[in-house]
Amino acid sequence: RQQQRRSGKRIAQATNTYKSPTRFDIVMIADDSLIETRNPQSKLVGRAKGLYGSTCQHQLAIIMSMSFVFVDGPNNGNCISLFGNNKSIVPVHKMPIVSNITMFLLAGGYTVAQTHRVDFKSTDAIVGCIVISVH
């Protein structure tokens, strides 16, 4: 049986959030699956845990603070954290690695994220990530 793959939950919003086409002023929390491929049945390798919120009234712009916690393979038990703008409408974008613990303590790098699918009504998205880290 597959685990639930998405978990984005609204934790705060303004009174006019749903009048905005960009969902401005909404804040979400997530504990999502990190899987090997974009196939929903692929192997679970970790969890993406954090916060994200819509920060622009005129175009889609999301600020994100997310930790990738690995639960399998050589990085099992390790974590990297990202913070930055997630431009979901831009096909490929980069976010810096800002914090690391365990074996990645002194690592630096960035994540290249590619949005494969986004549903603005449900705020559900499938985003592929390539993590480039030097440690």
PDB file of C-alpha atoms in Angstrom:
ATOM      1  CA  ARG A   1       0.000   0.000   0.000  1.00  0.00           C
ATOM      2  CA  GLN A   2       1.385   3.406  -0.995  1.00  0.00           C
ATOM      3  CA  GLN A   3       1.754   6.163   1.577  1.00  0.00           C
ATOM      4  CA  GLN A   4      -0.116   9.411   1.106  1.00  0.00           C
ATOM      5  CA  ARG A   5       2.058  11.432  -1.263  1.00  0.00           C
ATOM      6  CA  ARG A   6       0.805  14.960  -0.561  1.00  0.00           C
ATOM      7  CA  SER A   7      -0.057  16.717   2.634  1.00  0.00           C
ATOM      8  CA  GLY A   8      -0.195  20.472   2.005  1.00  0.00           C
ATOM      9  CA  LYS A   9      -2.494  22.030   4.590  1.00  0.00           C
ATOM     10  CA  ARG A  10      -3.524  25.662   4.908  1.00  0.00           C
ATOM     11  CA  ILE A  11      -2.490  27.108   8.274  1.00  0.00           C
ATOM     12  CA  ALA A  12      -3.211  30.818   7.653  1.00  0.00           C
ATOM     13  CA  GLN A  13      -4.894  33.052   5.120  1.00  0.00           C
ATOM     14  CA  ALA A  14      -6.193  36.593   4.740  1.00  0.00           C
ATOM     15  CA  THR A  15      -9.868  37.377   4.268  1.00  0.00           C
ATOM     16  CA  ASN A  16      -9.277  38.193   0.598  1.00  0.00           C
ATOM     17  CA  THR A  17      -7.002  35.230  -0.280  1.00  0.00           C
ATOM     18  CA  TYR A  18      -9.496  33.505  -2.579  1.00  0.00           C
ATOM     19  CA  LYS A  19     -10.314  36.741  -4.417  1.00  0.00           C
ATOM     20  CA  SER A  20      -6.714  36.842  -5.628  1.00  0.00           C
ATOM     21  CA  PRO A  21      -5.748  34.769  -8.693  1.00  0.00           C
ATOM     22  CA  THR A  22      -2.343  34.174  -7.059  1.00  0.00           C
ATOM     23  CA  ARG A  23      -3.797  33.094  -3.678  1.00  0.00           C
ATOM     24  CA  PHE A  24      -1.877  35.992  -2.103  1.00  0.00           C
ATOM     25  CA  ASP A  25      -1.563  35.838   1.717  1.00  0.00           C
ATOM     26  CA  ILE A  26      -1.994  32.078   2.111  1.00  0.00           C
ATOM     27  CA  VAL A  27       0.470  30.043   4.181  1.00  0.00           C
ATOM     28  CA  MET A  28       0.687  26.259   3.897  1.00  0.00           C
ATOM     29  CA  ILE A  29       2.519  23.539   5.803  1.00  0.00           C
ATOM     30  CA  ALA A  30       3.685  20.297   4.191  1.00  0.00           C
ATOM     31  CA  ASP A  31       5.043  16.859   4.968  1.00  0.00           C
ATOM     32  CA  ASP A  32       5.258  15.416   1.452  1.00  0.00           C
ATOM     33  CA  SER A  33       6.884  12.309   0.035  1.00  0.00           C
ATOM     34  CA  LEU A  34      10.182  12.536  -1.818  1.00  0.00           C
ATOM     35  CA  ILE A  35      10.154   9.801  -4.434  1.00  0.00           C
ATOM     36  CA  GLU A  36      12.748   8.652  -6.985  1.00  0.00           C
ATOM     37  CA  THR A  37      10.795   9.597 -10.114  1.00  0.00           C
ATOM     38  CA  ARG A  38       7.644  11.528 -10.938  1.00  0.00           C
ATOM     39  CA  ASN A  39       5.762   8.229 -11.136  1.00  0.00           C
ATOM     40  CA  PRO A  40       3.550   8.287  -8.005  1.00  0.00           C
ATOM     41  CA  GLN A  41       4.324   4.591  -7.405  1.00  0.00           C
ATOM     42  CA  SER A  42       8.113   5.065  -7.348  1.00  0.00           C
ATOM     43  CA  LYS A  43      10.289   4.387  -4.324  1.00  0.00           C
ATOM     44  CA  LEU A  44      10.059   6.665  -1.269  1.00  0.00           C
ATOM     45  CA  VAL A  45      13.499   8.149  -0.477  1.00  0.00           C
ATOM     46  CA  GLY A  46      12.553  10.899   1.971  1.00  0.00           C
ATOM     47  CA  ARG A  47      10.147  13.550   3.180  1.00  0.00           C
ATOM     48  CA  ALA A  48       9.848  17.236   2.244  1.00  0.00           C
ATOM     49  CA  LYS A  49       8.794  19.074   5.410  1.00  0.00           C
ATOM     50  CA  GLY A  50       8.246  22.795   5.755  1.00  0.00           C
ATOM     51  CA  LEU A  51       6.271  25.947   5.061  1.00  0.00           C
ATOM     52  CA  TYR A  52       5.410  27.871   1.920  1.00  0.00           C
ATOM     53  CA  GLY A  53       3.290  30.901   1.198  1.00  0.00           C
ATOM     54  CA  SER A  54       2.087  33.101  -1.645  1.00  0.00           C
ATOM     55  CA  THR A  55       3.909  36.437  -1.535  1.00  0.00           C
ATOM     56  CA  CYS A  56       2.788  38.430  -4.586  1.00  0.00           C
ATOM     57  CA  GLN A  57      -0.553  39.979  -5.532  1.00  0.00           C
ATOM     58  CA  HIS A  58       0.162  40.258  -9.265  1.00  0.00           C
ATOM     59  CA  GLN A  59       1.920  37.034 -10.274  1.00  0.00           C
ATOM     60  CA  LEU A  60       2.445  33.628  -8.732  1.00  0.00           C
ATOM     61  CA  ALA A  61       5.380  33.816  -6.322  1.00  0.00           C
ATOM     62  CA  ILE A  62       5.920  31.432  -3.450  1.00  0.00           C
ATOM     63  CA  ILE A  63       8.470  31.733  -0.677  1.00  0.00           C
ATOM     64  CA  MET A  64       9.481  28.389   0.691  1.00  0.00           C
ATOM     65  CA  SER A  65      11.333  27.025   3.710  1.00  0.00           C
ATOM     66  CA  MET A  66      11.678  23.281   3.272  1.00  0.00           C
ATOM     67  CA  SER A  67      13.796  20.465   4.708  1.00  0.00           C
ATOM     68  CA  PHE A  68      14.480  17.305   2.726  1.00  0.00           C
ATOM     69  CA  VAL A  69      14.788  14.475   5.250  1.00  0.00           C
ATOM     70  CA  PHE A  70      16.186  11.295   3.705  1.00  0.00           C
ATOM     71  CA  VAL A  71      14.782   7.949   4.884  1.00  0.00           C
ATOM     72  CA  ASP A  72      16.562   5.518   2.561  1.00  0.00           C
ATOM     73  CA  GLY A  73      19.845   4.866   0.820  1.00  0.00           C
ATOM     74  CA  PRO A  74      23.278   6.290   1.647  1.00  0.00           C
ATOM     75  CA  ASN A  75      21.791   9.554   2.987  1.00  0.00           C
ATOM     76  CA  ASN A  76      19.338   7.832   5.355  1.00  0.00           C
ATOM     77  CA  GLY A  77      18.825  10.006   8.453  1.00  0.00           C
ATOM     78  CA  ASN A  78      20.414  13.093   6.902  1.00  0.00           C
ATOM     79  CA  CYS A  79      18.736  16.377   6.024  1.00  0.00           C
ATOM     80  CA  ILE A  80      19.244  19.492   3.902  1.00  0.00           C
ATOM     81  CA  SER A  81      17.197  22.689   4.132  1.00  0.00           C
ATOM     82  CA  LEU A  82      16.219  25.114   1.395  1.00  0.00           C
ATOM     83  CA  PHE A  83      14.945  28.671   1.613  1.00  0.00           C
ATOM     84  CA  GLY A  84      13.990  30.902  -1.272  1.00  0.00           C
ATOM     85  CA  ASN A  85      11.550  31.835  -3.972  1.00  0.00           C
ATOM     86  CA  ASN A  86       9.867  28.919  -5.689  1.00  0.00           C
ATOM     87  CA  LYS A  87       8.704  30.312  -9.005  1.00  0.00           C
ATOM     88  CA  SER A  88       6.216  27.575  -9.848  1.00  0.00           C
ATOM     89  CA  ILE A  89       5.217  29.139 -13.173  1.00  0.00           C
ATOM     90  CA  VAL A  90       8.840  29.243 -14.359  1.00  0.00           C
ATOM     91  CA  PRO A  91       9.645  25.785 -15.790  1.00  0.00           C
ATOM     92  CA  VAL A  92      13.087  25.499 -14.143  1.00  0.00           C
ATOM     93  CA  HIS A  93      14.298  27.494 -11.138  1.00  0.00           C
ATOM     94  CA  LYS A  94      17.011  27.323  -8.463  1.00  0.00           C
ATOM     95  CA  MET A  95      16.866  27.597  -4.670  1.00  0.00           C
ATOM     96  CA  PRO A  96      19.861  27.716  -2.316  1.00  0.00           C
ATOM     97  CA  ILE A  97      20.689  25.140   0.318  1.00  0.00           C
ATOM     98  CA  VAL A  98      20.839  27.240   3.487  1.00  0.00           C
ATOM     99  CA  SER A  99      21.188  24.743   6.302  1.00  0.00           C
ATOM    100  CA  ASN A 100      22.449  21.237   6.719  1.00  0.00           C
ATOM    101  CA  ILE A 101      22.728  18.782   9.548  1.00  0.00           C
ATOM    102  CA  THR A 102      24.468  15.463  10.135  1.00  0.00           C
ATOM    103  CA  MET A 103      26.766  14.433   7.274  1.00  0.00           C
ATOM    104  CA  PHE A 104      25.924  17.617   5.312  1.00  0.00           C
ATOM    105  CA  LEU A 105      26.946  19.980   8.144  1.00  0.00           C
ATOM    106  CA  LEU A 106      29.393  22.100   6.125  1.00  0.00           C
ATOM    107  CA  ALA A 107      27.800  21.530   2.739  1.00  0.00           C
ATOM    108  CA  GLY A 108      26.744  24.233   0.346  1.00  0.00           C
ATOM    109  CA  GLY A 109      24.844  24.111  -2.875  1.00  0.00           C
ATOM    110  CA  TYR A 110      21.509  24.577  -4.515  1.00  0.00           C
ATOM    111  CA  THR A 111      18.490  22.738  -5.830  1.00  0.00           C
ATOM    112  CA  VAL A 112      17.320  22.879  -9.431  1.00  0.00           C
ATOM    113  CA  ALA A 113      13.546  22.477  -9.369  1.00  0.00           C
ATOM    114  CA  GLN A 114      11.370  21.752 -12.391  1.00  0.00           C
ATOM    115  CA  THR A 115       7.605  22.041 -12.086  1.00  0.00           C
ATOM    116  CA  HIS A 116       5.950  19.130 -13.898  1.00  0.00           C
ATOM    117  CA  ARG A 117       2.356  19.832 -12.878  1.00  0.00           C
ATOM    118  CA  VAL A 118       0.564  22.396 -10.733  1.00  0.00           C
ATOM    119  CA  ASP A 119      -3.110  22.724  -9.758  1.00  0.00           C
ATOM    120  CA  PHE A 120      -3.714  26.257  -8.511  1.00  0.00           C
ATOM    121  CA  LYS A 121      -7.109  25.426  -6.999  1.00  0.00           C
ATOM    122  CA  SER A 122      -5.879  22.617  -4.778  1.00  0.00           C
ATOM    123  CA  THR A 123      -2.316  24.034  -4.490  1.00  0.00           C
ATOM    124  CA  ASP A 124      -1.072  20.553  -5.421  1.00  0.00           C
ATOM    125  CA  ALA A 125       2.094  20.291  -7.516  1.00  0.00           C
ATOM    126  CA  ILE A 126       4.604  17.744  -8.740  1.00  0.00           C
ATOM    127  CA  VAL A 127       8.085  19.254  -8.726  1.00  0.00           C
ATOM    128  CA  GLY A 128      11.240  17.412  -9.734  1.00  0.00           C
ATOM    129  CA  CYS A 129      14.388  18.405  -7.813  1.00  0.00           C
ATOM    130  CA  ILE A 130      18.047  17.885  -8.528  1.00  0.00           C
ATOM    131  CA  VAL A 131      20.135  18.647  -5.444  1.00  0.00           C
ATOM    132  CA  ILE A 132      23.702  19.811  -6.060  1.00  0.00           C
ATOM    133  CA  SER A 133      25.738  19.805  -2.854  1.00  0.00           C
ATOM    134  CA  VAL A 134      29.440  20.069  -2.109  1.00  0.00           C
ATOM    135  CA  HIS A 135      30.542  18.609   1.217  1.00  0.00           C
TER     136      HIS A 135
END
